[in-house]
């Protein structure tokens, strides 16, 4: 007897959720030493939430890795440590010792040098030290043009390099996880989620996120064509002197000198979503790192950045 | 609209994945750029970036080159072509859409096959001035090969043929014949101009003779649900979750059908039977309650089940309803798409990954290779990049197999080269090679069972299957 089964009985969010959980389980089933990148932001929060679902009732079968550039918002660090305590996952934190030695500062050395040394190089150090064969990341395809072409299971050679012109075909939900020793795969379980999906899901599932995403009165200064928050004393004094109190929030979280704030009055998730729907600029606009040069993200990715 | 209501509505959207097929000159990227732009998925800063790049690489003169909004990689922007699959996203009030944007040239057939593998709907672009070209035949063949049941024929550049109804009808008639030849079930025809936006989001005033919906309206209202046997439950075991001695859960994503607590199930290929004891739907798990169970679940949910009896079940096994067993075989008739520069040679051993099982196998016969442009069948001894052929595949272990036409997720596989580790091919199961059907009810002697248990206990590195 043929009965019509409606494939749409799962909403798009439930379909995305199931797809992500499938990907996370595939990683744990196929690799011997996986790790999940944890950046403390909303995408990481969703990914962590999905992983907690995928392996319930067990604990997370992999550690979380946070590459701390030492210039993250202070609240991010507090939030990170609280989550680790609440959920009981293993947290690995790494900062580039050479960068600490050189006292790298985005204000002094610029975003390009800072990102390269404190993020890309630091990430490679942490990955080499851990010997991970699968690195789970929270990148989404709608974020940036070069990401739109990246595979969900994205092969990296021994030097963590991505070859955009020579990617493995990826069909159905069958993922090729075969690699040789020393090579690795970056896995992006939330590739097919959009910014709106992420917010909607956070709202529906009640996922904790740092309060920086919500509008608050903060001290901000004009810097590099955007507004940045005065988060600590390391901001040059002459810049700090120009600080003004404004109602702002952040659409993405990263290094505070490189993360632009937007003026906003959105203090709840529905208000954030409403603001996002009416917004005329993309979330990455606030990220100074994408704009250093044309094709900036693609180049950074080739070199090993997420 | 009130935001809370909006969220309620958005929460209940479904999802549609579609593929766009066409070559550079058909205006495919332009159409996608147009859909994203008109549905307000392009932000001002992205538009500004495209504007500045239009001056450098653009091909549209004063207008913003919509294609630059979607062509991702720098080399593509420079060359003005789409060379890889890119995924795009937008949403309307009814649906979330995932677009697989793939290149149309013959040398990128594998990329198109990749994009088609996850699509529910294909949009085939036809240049109104040129009608059906070789590439249209190729794209349509791939679409039908990959089992896409709905094809929207977008007859583009209507502005260049004065929005002629006759021209539209001529192309429609020609394509209908092609669709019949390929057995494509549902076809829809739309006259449009991607460049100017005619019949993309809004109905065009230039085509008063066209009474159908514009492209977006059609996508929004299409019924893409499938006729499926509700009882044909298919559950490829992905991962065994064993937090402690009291819990042994089998995790995976339901490929088809539904299952509930108490159902009689069979594990394939071993043929062992048991009952479903409990079900966890991963989606229901919350931070506060990590052991929520449920009574019934269905595809495509990601679940974990436990069984009444201690049955040996591992990754790669397929759990099905005892009342509805698929055939189990190690010799399968398949359609194979070769995706590597290095040719496929008969009898060479590859790793075949189907759902969650990875099994060594080889191809022992090429029945025929098919010309993607003329659909002619040819006798060959090896397959080169982008070749598509009917083959016989011999696996070193039997698997429970469904035809791709009945189940996309259990009827498909990829071919991995054991030395380069590359994905070198993709295939679709057509059926079991007749004379090789194995029965799943083989009775083992006590000695065989004990020997098997001994080997599995003391020599786990041999990966011996449980019997």
XYZ file of C-alpha atoms in Angstrom:
773
model
C 0.000 0.000 0.000
C 1.447 3.357 -0.998
C 0.878 6.118 1.443
C 1.937 9.623 0.681
C 4.613 10.677 3.136
C 5.022 14.401 3.369
C 8.725 15.162 3.396
C 7.992 18.650 4.592
C 6.746 17.453 7.963
C 10.125 18.555 9.304
C 10.502 22.316 9.270
C 13.599 23.742 7.640
C 15.238 24.279 11.033
C 14.591 20.681 12.060
C 16.017 19.513 8.729
C 19.106 21.656 9.202
C 19.458 20.409 12.766
C 19.283 16.766 11.648
C 21.795 17.384 8.863
C 24.268 18.996 11.283
C 23.896 16.178 13.794
C 24.524 13.655 11.014
C 27.737 15.480 10.106
C 28.950 15.644 13.709
C 28.348 11.932 14.233
C 30.105 11.109 10.981
C 33.194 12.930 12.263
C 33.268 10.989 15.520
C 32.628 7.675 13.773
C 35.325 8.136 11.123
C 38.170 10.073 12.728
C 40.407 9.111 15.612
C 41.257 12.519 17.036
C 38.658 15.195 16.300
C 38.429 18.628 17.904
C 35.791 21.338 17.739
C 36.777 24.964 17.283
C 35.048 27.147 19.819
C 35.056 30.870 19.195
C 32.444 31.724 21.850
C 30.227 33.468 19.257
C 26.652 32.652 18.285
C 27.633 30.149 15.582
C 29.901 28.288 17.991
C 27.111 28.327 20.542
C 24.734 26.707 18.078
C 27.344 24.152 17.043
C 28.043 23.237 20.648
C 24.312 22.875 21.274
C 23.995 20.548 18.266
C 26.927 18.466 19.454
C 25.372 18.127 22.916
C 22.263 16.750 21.178
C 24.144 14.469 18.796
C 25.908 12.495 21.502
C 23.354 12.515 24.310
C 23.250 10.877 26.768
C 27.069 10.732 26.511
C 29.418 13.626 27.165
C 30.997 15.352 24.174
C 33.394 12.836 22.598
C 35.867 15.557 21.590
C 37.501 18.594 23.224
C 36.759 22.199 22.316
C 39.643 24.372 21.147
C 39.677 28.111 21.631
C 42.414 30.091 19.923
C 42.738 33.063 22.220
C 44.287 36.042 20.428
C 44.403 37.779 23.816
C 42.368 40.601 22.268
C 38.936 39.029 22.611
C 36.249 40.882 24.517
C 36.647 40.172 28.230
C 33.067 38.946 28.435
C 33.791 36.268 25.850
C 36.426 34.701 28.077
C 34.137 34.716 31.118
C 31.311 33.260 29.079
C 33.573 30.538 27.648
C 34.748 29.393 31.061
C 31.208 29.391 32.441
C 29.951 27.212 29.552
C 32.801 24.762 30.033
C 31.814 24.480 33.691
C 28.075 24.134 33.010
C 28.309 21.588 30.210
C 31.413 19.764 31.411
C 33.311 19.682 28.122
C 37.099 19.574 27.779
C 38.412 22.999 26.844
C 41.803 23.623 25.290
C 42.955 27.255 25.089
C 45.926 28.248 22.967
C 47.673 31.567 22.328
C 50.708 32.009 20.099
C 53.710 32.321 22.467
C 55.762 34.093 19.781
C 52.972 36.621 19.369
C 52.916 37.195 23.118
C 56.709 37.652 23.007
C 56.378 40.218 20.212
C 53.493 41.874 22.037
C 51.359 41.831 18.909
C 48.633 44.428 18.955
C 46.028 45.090 16.279
C 46.333 48.800 17.046
C 50.046 48.800 16.438
C 50.603 46.050 13.867
C 47.315 46.221 11.989
C 44.650 43.595 11.459
C 46.582 41.674 8.828
C 49.646 40.989 10.958
C 47.605 40.452 14.108
C 45.257 37.972 12.430
C 48.099 36.119 10.785
C 50.188 35.720 13.948
C 47.562 35.485 16.670
C 44.917 33.610 14.722
C 46.197 31.731 11.675
C 49.652 30.858 13.083
C 48.245 30.203 16.549
C 45.643 27.898 15.069
C 48.275 25.932 13.163
C 50.393 25.602 16.312
C 47.425 24.325 18.286
C 46.441 21.894 15.554
C 49.981 20.588 15.145
C 50.328 20.195 18.895
C 47.051 18.310 19.142
C 47.633 16.186 16.051
C 43.947 16.411 15.197
C 42.708 14.658 12.093
C 39.334 16.424 11.997
C 38.704 20.019 12.999
C 35.078 21.024 13.327
C 34.383 24.685 12.580
C 31.335 26.912 12.645
C 31.677 28.628 9.256
C 28.540 29.164 7.197
C 28.298 29.320 3.432
C 26.185 32.468 3.447
C 28.868 34.447 5.275
C 31.231 35.185 2.449
C 31.608 34.333 -1.217
C 34.596 31.988 -1.025
C 32.935 30.049 1.799
C 29.967 29.359 -0.472
C 32.126 26.964 -2.476
C 33.768 25.131 0.351
C 32.865 21.528 1.050
C 31.317 20.417 4.326
C 34.246 17.997 4.739
C 37.067 20.168 3.451
C 40.427 18.529 2.894
C 43.638 20.131 4.224
C 47.157 19.051 3.337
C 49.980 18.586 5.841
C 50.468 22.350 5.983
C 46.758 22.956 6.675
C 46.370 24.536 3.241
C 43.111 24.612 1.327
C 43.212 24.169 -2.430
C 40.010 25.776 -3.697
C 40.557 24.535 -7.247
C 41.073 20.941 -6.293
C 38.277 20.092 -3.886
C 36.826 16.619 -3.555
C 33.381 16.232 -5.070
C 30.812 15.969 -2.280
C 27.531 14.221 -3.077
C 24.322 13.417 -1.213
C 25.117 13.073 2.491
C 28.019 10.719 1.819
C 31.233 12.321 3.020
C 34.712 11.209 2.040
C 36.719 11.064 5.256
C 39.815 9.296 3.898
C 43.121 11.034 4.601
C 46.798 10.129 4.904
C 48.811 10.613 8.072
C 49.480 14.273 8.845
C 46.618 15.489 6.689
C 43.339 16.682 8.123
C 39.792 17.611 7.296
C 37.968 20.764 8.347
C 34.350 19.976 8.918
C 31.610 22.592 8.806
C 28.370 21.158 10.221
C 26.409 24.410 9.942
C 27.439 25.169 6.350
C 23.848 25.371 5.173
C 22.530 27.616 7.932
C 21.983 31.314 7.311
C 22.364 34.087 9.852
C 18.582 34.165 10.219
C 18.447 30.390 10.791
C 21.054 30.737 13.542
C 19.140 33.456 15.358
C 15.834 31.691 14.946
C 17.301 28.512 16.352
C 18.927 30.299 19.308
C 15.528 31.831 20.031
C 13.578 28.570 19.744
C 16.046 26.450 21.687
C 16.959 29.061 24.285
C 20.691 28.756 23.647
C 22.868 30.954 25.884
C 24.951 33.584 24.063
C 27.202 36.407 25.327
C 25.338 39.596 26.242
C 27.462 41.608 23.782
C 24.971 40.565 21.120
C 22.309 42.613 22.875
C 22.174 46.399 22.821
C 23.681 48.131 25.837
C 25.235 51.457 26.568
C 28.964 51.038 25.896
C 32.010 53.275 25.489
C 32.868 53.338 21.805
C 35.353 55.128 19.575
C 35.534 55.653 15.818
C 38.300 53.460 14.411
C 39.085 52.172 10.940
C 35.774 53.374 9.540
C 33.690 51.674 12.198
C 32.824 51.900 15.886
C 34.784 49.790 18.311
C 34.280 49.280 22.014
C 36.686 50.376 24.709
C 37.138 46.993 26.355
C 40.406 47.549 28.184
C 43.343 49.865 28.859
C 45.377 48.596 25.942
C 43.499 50.799 23.517
C 45.830 53.774 22.784
C 45.139 56.635 25.197
C 44.563 59.209 22.458
C 41.916 56.949 20.941
C 40.335 56.258 24.301
C 40.096 60.000 24.870
C 37.569 60.173 22.027
C 35.228 57.617 23.627
C 31.506 58.304 23.711
C 28.679 56.412 25.402
C 26.316 54.873 22.851
C 23.651 52.176 22.696
C 25.350 49.496 20.626
C 25.492 45.795 20.026
C 27.629 43.386 17.995
C 26.523 41.162 15.134
C 29.686 39.074 15.356
C 32.231 38.673 18.142
C 35.985 38.559 17.686
C 38.940 40.684 18.729
C 37.494 43.842 20.197
C 39.702 46.259 18.199
C 38.645 44.503 14.976
C 34.942 44.104 15.651
C 32.615 46.898 14.695
C 29.624 47.755 16.858
C 26.326 48.871 15.425
C 23.962 51.373 16.945
C 20.965 49.478 18.176
C 18.188 49.369 20.701
C 17.597 45.614 20.310
C 17.706 44.067 23.767
C 15.814 40.823 23.072
C 16.213 38.049 20.512
C 13.053 38.963 18.576
C 14.299 42.552 18.420
C 17.684 41.407 17.155
C 16.017 39.287 14.498
C 13.760 42.155 13.500
C 16.731 44.463 13.225
C 18.573 41.900 11.157
C 15.670 41.523 8.761
C 15.558 45.250 8.204
C 19.313 45.647 8.002
C 20.933 46.665 4.747
C 24.437 45.486 5.558
C 25.868 42.005 5.978
C 27.130 40.748 9.322
C 30.711 40.604 8.139
C 30.701 44.305 7.374
C 31.725 44.884 10.966
C 34.739 42.665 10.486
C 37.730 44.698 9.455
C 39.611 41.555 8.493
C 37.656 40.847 5.309
C 38.375 44.165 3.768
C 42.157 44.328 3.855
C 42.281 43.362 0.235
C 39.939 42.034 -2.398
C 39.539 38.254 -2.152
C 40.926 38.634 1.378
C 39.014 35.731 2.892
C 39.927 33.333 0.102
C 43.622 34.106 0.573
C 43.419 33.694 4.344
C 41.618 30.402 3.914
C 44.213 29.081 1.487
C 46.807 29.816 4.158
C 44.926 27.887 6.799
C 42.581 30.390 8.427
C 39.067 29.094 9.024
C 4.252 42.524 10.553
C 4.643 41.812 14.218
C 8.000 40.158 14.795
C 6.711 37.401 17.069
C 4.216 36.365 14.404
C 6.881 36.581 11.774
C 9.065 34.235 13.812
C 6.178 31.797 14.206
C 5.713 31.786 10.470
C 9.388 31.410 9.696
C 9.621 28.599 12.197
C 7.162 26.585 10.130
C 8.810 26.998 6.759
C 9.955 24.014 4.814
C 13.078 23.721 2.718
C 13.616 23.321 -0.995
C 16.952 22.624 -2.637
C 17.334 23.441 -6.284
C 19.973 23.298 -8.945
C 20.532 25.785 -11.717
C 21.833 24.404 -15.010
C 23.147 26.502 -17.797
C 26.347 27.722 -19.349
C 28.078 31.039 -18.884
C 26.157 32.768 -21.623
C 22.750 31.628 -20.440
C 22.796 34.131 -17.620
C 22.682 31.590 -14.828
C 24.691 33.559 -12.302
C 22.734 36.630 -13.333
C 19.480 34.803 -12.562
C 20.719 33.737 -9.139
C 22.069 37.197 -8.393
C 18.691 38.558 -9.430
C 16.772 36.185 -7.143
C 18.999 37.021 -4.191
C 18.868 40.729 -4.951
C 15.128 40.909 -5.498
C 14.392 38.803 -2.434
C 16.630 41.220 -0.483
C 19.338 38.716 0.351
C 22.064 40.987 -0.977
C 23.211 43.585 1.486
C 24.422 47.081 0.666
C 28.051 46.336 1.438
C 28.016 43.252 -0.786
C 26.369 45.323 -3.507
C 28.993 48.037 -3.122
C 31.737 45.412 -3.426
C 30.093 43.999 -6.578
C 29.796 47.509 -7.950
C 33.489 48.186 -7.528
C 34.325 44.781 -8.989
C 31.908 45.346 -11.877
C 34.128 48.184 -13.009
C 37.110 45.847 -12.992
C 35.731 42.565 -14.334
C 32.108 43.318 -15.205
C 30.527 42.415 -18.509
C 27.340 44.425 -18.267
C 28.529 47.975 -18.897
C 26.875 50.478 -16.604
C 24.606 47.990 -14.815
C 25.815 46.065 -11.798
C 26.995 42.655 -12.914
C 24.699 40.363 -10.890
C 27.014 37.461 -11.634
C 29.750 39.071 -9.530
C 27.493 38.793 -6.509
C 27.624 35.046 -6.709
C 30.866 34.010 -8.389
C 32.922 33.244 -5.331
C 36.489 32.420 -6.068
C 38.862 35.067 -7.260
C 40.042 33.105 -10.285
C 36.413 32.729 -11.349
C 35.810 36.425 -11.043
C 38.809 37.118 -13.203
C 37.815 34.605 -15.847
C 34.121 35.434 -15.626
C 33.070 31.781 -15.338
C 31.665 29.543 -12.638
C 34.004 26.595 -12.160
C 32.801 24.947 -8.995
C 29.621 24.242 -7.102
C 28.579 27.167 -4.927
C 25.707 27.073 -2.500
C 23.409 30.076 -2.092
C 20.631 30.713 0.352
C 17.510 32.762 0.485
C 14.103 32.546 2.057
C 10.614 33.674 1.233
C 7.580 33.625 3.479
C 6.964 29.983 2.565
C 10.321 28.347 2.131
C 13.994 28.360 2.780
C 15.950 27.746 -0.401
C 19.355 26.258 -0.983
C 20.646 26.842 -4.491
C 23.387 24.668 -5.923
C 25.010 26.881 -8.515
C 26.996 24.680 -10.856
C 28.998 25.203 -14.022
C 27.488 24.143 -17.318
C 30.452 23.193 -19.477
C 31.002 19.573 -20.356
C 34.376 19.499 -18.577
C 32.526 20.310 -15.357
C 29.949 17.533 -15.616
C 31.133 16.125 -12.296
C 30.431 19.448 -10.580
C 26.933 19.457 -11.966
C 26.373 15.885 -10.829
C 27.535 16.969 -7.373
C 25.071 19.854 -7.268
C 22.257 17.685 -8.600
C 22.756 15.003 -5.952
C 21.006 16.996 -3.235
C 18.501 18.931 -5.353
C 14.705 18.463 -5.340
C 14.164 20.727 -8.328
C 16.278 21.717 -11.350
C 16.056 24.968 -13.239
C 17.293 24.508 -16.780
C 18.157 27.752 -18.516
C 17.598 28.032 -22.214
C 18.623 31.039 -24.271
C 15.451 32.051 -26.135
C 17.490 32.923 -29.214
C 19.142 29.521 -29.372
C 16.517 27.019 -28.207
C 17.678 23.539 -27.201
C 21.417 23.074 -27.510
C 23.702 20.143 -26.909
C 24.257 21.416 -23.386
C 20.506 21.416 -22.711
C 20.435 17.727 -23.604
C 23.432 17.099 -21.364
C 22.001 19.012 -18.413
C 18.636 17.310 -18.765
C 20.259 13.904 -18.894
C 22.182 14.540 -15.677
C 19.063 15.878 -13.989
C 17.130 12.738 -14.862
C 20.089 10.478 -13.970
C 20.303 12.030 -10.498
C 16.599 11.468 -9.971
C 15.365 15.059 -9.890
C 11.629 14.838 -10.492
C 10.786 18.486 -11.075
C 12.295 20.534 -13.892
C 11.631 24.212 -14.431
C 12.572 25.260 -17.936
C 13.547 28.918 -17.701
C 13.456 30.341 -21.201
C 15.771 33.288 -20.662
C 16.694 36.407 -22.614
C 13.094 36.807 -23.775
C 13.853 40.524 -24.136
C 16.124 39.661 -27.041
C 13.312 37.912 -28.951
C 10.754 40.679 -28.254
C 8.995 38.500 -25.692
C 7.601 36.420 -28.546
C 4.928 33.949 -27.485
C 5.523 31.859 -30.612
C 9.186 31.513 -29.815
C 8.317 30.469 -26.260
C 5.845 27.829 -27.478
C 8.317 26.502 -30.022
C 10.958 25.930 -27.346
C 8.374 24.491 -24.971
C 7.289 21.923 -27.553
C 10.875 20.973 -28.307
C 11.691 20.509 -24.635
C 8.556 18.476 -23.933
C 9.774 15.926 -26.439
C 13.135 15.770 -24.700
C 11.526 15.407 -21.261
C 9.439 12.520 -22.532
C 12.511 10.844 -23.988
C 14.257 11.091 -20.595
C 11.239 10.246 -18.513
C 11.289 13.527 -16.588
C 8.003 13.580 -14.679
C 7.105 17.173 -14.019
C 8.059 20.091 -16.231
C 7.185 23.784 -15.888
C 7.953 26.520 -18.437
C 8.591 30.205 -17.729
C 9.499 33.011 -20.168
C 11.945 35.348 -18.436
C 14.719 37.873 -18.581
C 17.134 37.451 -15.708
C 18.986 40.616 -16.642
C 15.910 42.815 -16.362
C 14.007 40.768 -13.825
C 11.015 39.800 -16.011
C 9.048 36.930 -14.424
C 11.749 36.287 -11.840
C 10.090 37.640 -8.706
C 7.225 39.634 -10.197
C 5.050 38.845 -13.186
C 6.327 40.710 -16.246
C 4.212 43.229 -18.099
C 6.002 42.180 -21.268
C 4.444 38.709 -21.287
C 0.676 39.250 -20.971
C 0.192 35.935 -22.812
C 1.901 34.016 -20.015
C -0.554 33.032 -17.302
C 1.731 30.976 -15.087
C 3.551 32.148 -12.004
C 6.866 33.976 -12.049
C 9.843 31.791 -11.086
C 9.852 32.580 -7.383
C 6.097 32.157 -7.091
C 6.361 28.762 -8.745
C 9.173 27.626 -6.454
C 7.181 28.803 -3.471
C 4.109 26.754 -4.277
C 5.489 23.583 -5.900
C 4.540 20.309 -4.275
C 7.803 18.382 -3.916
C 6.613 15.638 -1.594
C 7.318 12.146 -2.815
C 5.275 9.013 -3.155
C 6.945 6.708 -0.715
C 6.138 3.427 0.880
C 5.526 4.432 4.462
C 6.555 1.035 5.800
C 9.955 0.918 4.099
C 12.005 2.017 7.077
C 15.721 2.346 6.329
C 18.190 3.197 9.064
C 21.916 3.065 8.277
C 23.762 2.721 11.578
C 26.234 5.559 11.813
C 27.716 5.396 15.276
C 27.390 3.278 18.400
C 26.990 5.414 21.499
C 28.058 3.628 24.646
C 28.483 6.006 27.602
C 28.269 3.192 30.166
C 27.508 -0.498 30.466
C 23.764 0.123 30.757
C 23.312 2.045 27.543
C 24.109 0.936 24.037
C 22.508 3.250 21.504
C 22.625 3.006 17.735
C 22.834 6.457 16.186
C 22.044 7.485 12.661
C 19.840 9.457 10.328
C 16.663 7.797 9.094
C 16.998 7.445 5.331
C 13.360 6.530 4.727
C 10.121 5.661 6.455
C 9.283 5.719 10.143
C 9.781 3.546 13.208
C 8.249 3.279 16.660
C 8.981 1.625 19.965
C 8.159 -2.101 19.858
C 8.637 -2.494 16.082
C 10.236 -5.726 14.921
C 13.487 -4.919 13.188
C 16.133 -6.808 11.239
C 19.806 -5.898 11.104
C 21.377 -6.318 7.682
C 23.450 -7.921 6.351
C 23.564 -10.279 9.379
C 19.795 -10.887 9.361
C 19.530 -10.808 13.164
C 16.158 -9.677 14.472
C 15.088 -7.811 17.585
C 12.656 -5.098 18.707
C 13.025 -1.382 19.217
C 13.262 -0.746 22.950
C 13.608 3.026 23.097
C 14.113 5.953 20.757
C 15.881 9.247 21.325
C 15.246 11.969 18.767
C 18.418 14.066 18.978
C 16.387 17.143 18.104
C 14.353 16.799 21.311
C 17.395 16.789 23.598
C 17.754 19.895 25.734
C 20.566 21.128 27.922
C 18.477 20.389 31.000
C 17.239 16.974 29.898
C 19.703 14.867 27.978
C 17.720 11.643 28.008
C 14.359 12.568 26.454
C 12.815 9.608 24.658
C 10.055 9.489 22.099
C 7.618 6.919 20.723
C 7.855 7.389 16.967
C 10.275 9.036 14.555
C 10.577 9.438 10.784
C 12.949 10.482 7.999
C 15.110 12.562 7.932
C 15.449 12.736 11.721
C 18.759 12.060 13.453
C 17.990 9.497 16.137
C 19.430 6.972 18.574
C 17.694 3.664 19.235
C 18.237 0.905 21.738
C 17.161 -2.690 21.166
C 15.381 -5.278 23.299
C 18.079 -7.911 22.797
C 21.846 -7.656 22.871
C 22.335 -7.967 19.147
C 25.686 -7.274 17.541
C 25.138 -4.099 15.539
C 27.884 -1.864 14.201
C 28.480 1.099 11.948
C 27.646 0.285 8.362
C 24.793 -2.075 9.212
C 21.306 -1.243 8.001
C 18.308 -1.599 10.305
C 14.971 -2.211 8.572
C 11.510 -3.462 9.453
C 11.433 -7.244 9.528
C 8.287 -7.120 7.427
C 9.961 -5.163 4.625
C 13.391 -6.502 3.771
C 15.457 -5.102 0.910
C 17.590 -7.453 -1.125
C 21.072 -8.104 0.165
C 23.878 -8.628 -2.311
C 27.511 -7.947 -3.069
C 27.020 -7.802 -6.834
C 25.142 -4.745 -8.028
C 24.162 -3.141 -11.270
C 24.981 0.563 -11.022
C 25.185 3.789 -12.992
C 28.629 5.244 -12.418
C 29.869 8.810 -12.957
C 33.657 8.976 -13.133
C 35.110 12.085 -11.515
C 38.860 11.678 -11.667
C 41.550 12.509 -14.206
C 42.917 9.021 -13.720
C 40.656 6.591 -15.589
C 38.592 3.891 -13.933
C 40.019 0.489 -14.688
C 38.165 -2.755 -14.349
C 39.083 -5.086 -11.479
C 40.981 -2.366 -9.585
C 40.048 -2.191 -5.893
C 38.394 0.987 -4.632
C 36.658 1.868 -1.392
C 32.929 2.141 -1.897
C 31.138 4.327 0.631
C 27.383 3.799 0.664
C 25.460 5.557 3.447
C 27.602 4.707 6.482
C 29.384 1.610 5.214
C 32.792 1.624 3.603
C 33.535 -1.594 1.736
C 36.303 -2.523 -0.679
C 35.011 -3.294 -4.133
C 35.692 -3.166 -7.829
C 33.887 -2.873 -11.118
C 33.970 -6.114 -13.042
C 32.102 -5.061 -16.147
C 31.227 -1.921 -18.068
C 27.896 -2.689 -19.725
C 28.017 0.490 -21.775
C 29.111 4.092 -21.600
C 26.522 6.684 -22.411
C 27.144 9.838 -24.435
C 25.667 12.656 -22.338
C 24.866 14.733 -25.397
C 23.409 12.155 -27.789
C 22.451 9.429 -25.271
C 24.176 6.893 -27.541
C 25.536 3.778 -25.868
C 29.127 2.744 -26.474
C 31.309 -0.230 -25.621
C 34.441 0.807 -23.704
C 37.119 -0.773 -21.496
C 37.762 2.133 -19.164
C 36.111 5.321 -18.013
C 37.661 8.794 -18.136
C 36.811 12.012 -16.325
C 33.107 12.862 -16.592
C 32.201 9.562 -18.260
C 28.875 8.051 -17.278
C 28.354 4.316 -17.632
C 26.290 1.332 -16.645
C 28.566 -1.050 -14.705
C 28.565 -4.113 -12.527
C 30.024 -3.532 -9.088
C 31.433 -6.352 -6.988
C 31.772 -5.716 -3.249
C 33.850 -7.779 -0.832
C 30.859 -7.931 1.534
C 27.130 -7.922 0.823
C 25.010 -4.865 1.604
C 21.289 -4.265 1.926
C 20.531 -2.335 -1.203
C 17.722 -0.250 -2.605
C 17.505 1.109 -6.104
C 18.387 4.801 -6.304
C 15.016 5.420 -7.892
C 13.260 4.288 -4.713
C 15.704 5.680 -2.178
C 18.261 8.311 -2.922
C 20.148 7.910 0.345
C 20.497 4.149 0.466
C 20.798 3.768 -3.305
C 23.796 6.057 -3.768
C 27.517 5.677 -3.153
C 30.844 7.356 -3.717
C 34.034 5.718 -4.970
C 37.239 6.563 -3.095
C 40.704 5.828 -4.463
C 42.641 3.837 -1.882
C 45.941 5.555 -2.658
C 45.099 9.191 -3.411
C 42.070 9.139 -1.068
C 40.215 11.263 -3.594
C 36.559 10.884 -4.424
C 36.969 9.484 -7.915
C 33.434 8.462 -8.713
C 29.811 8.534 -7.688
C 27.195 5.946 -8.384
C 23.580 5.003 -8.204
C 22.343 1.500 -7.582
C 20.044 0.260 -10.325
C 19.452 -3.183 -8.889
C 20.927 -6.425 -7.735
C 22.758 -8.450 -10.311
C 20.126 -11.207 -10.654
C 22.029 -14.423 -10.221
C 23.819 -13.144 -7.125
C 20.925 -12.541 -4.780
C 21.836 -13.890 -1.383
C 19.269 -14.873 1.115
C 19.558 -13.098 4.421
C 18.360 -16.077 6.358
C 21.503 -18.183 6.105
C 21.675 -20.535 9.064
C 25.100 -20.786 10.682
C 26.254 -23.838 12.583
C 27.124 -23.505 16.258
C 30.792 -24.065 15.369
C 30.717 -21.235 12.846
C 29.120 -18.890 15.351
C 31.668 -19.724 18.019
C 34.579 -19.379 15.622
C 33.244 -16.016 14.527
C 32.890 -14.847 18.132
C 36.423 -16.063 18.931
C 37.918 -14.161 16.017
C 36.041 -10.985 16.821
C 37.108 -11.156 20.440
C 40.775 -11.935 19.960
C 41.519 -10.400 16.572
C 39.484 -7.180 16.444
C 41.994 -5.717 13.957
C 40.676 -8.143 11.323
C 37.382 -6.269 11.289
C 35.518 -9.542 11.149
C 31.766 -9.140 10.676
C 29.429 -10.674 13.208
C 27.295 -13.564 11.973
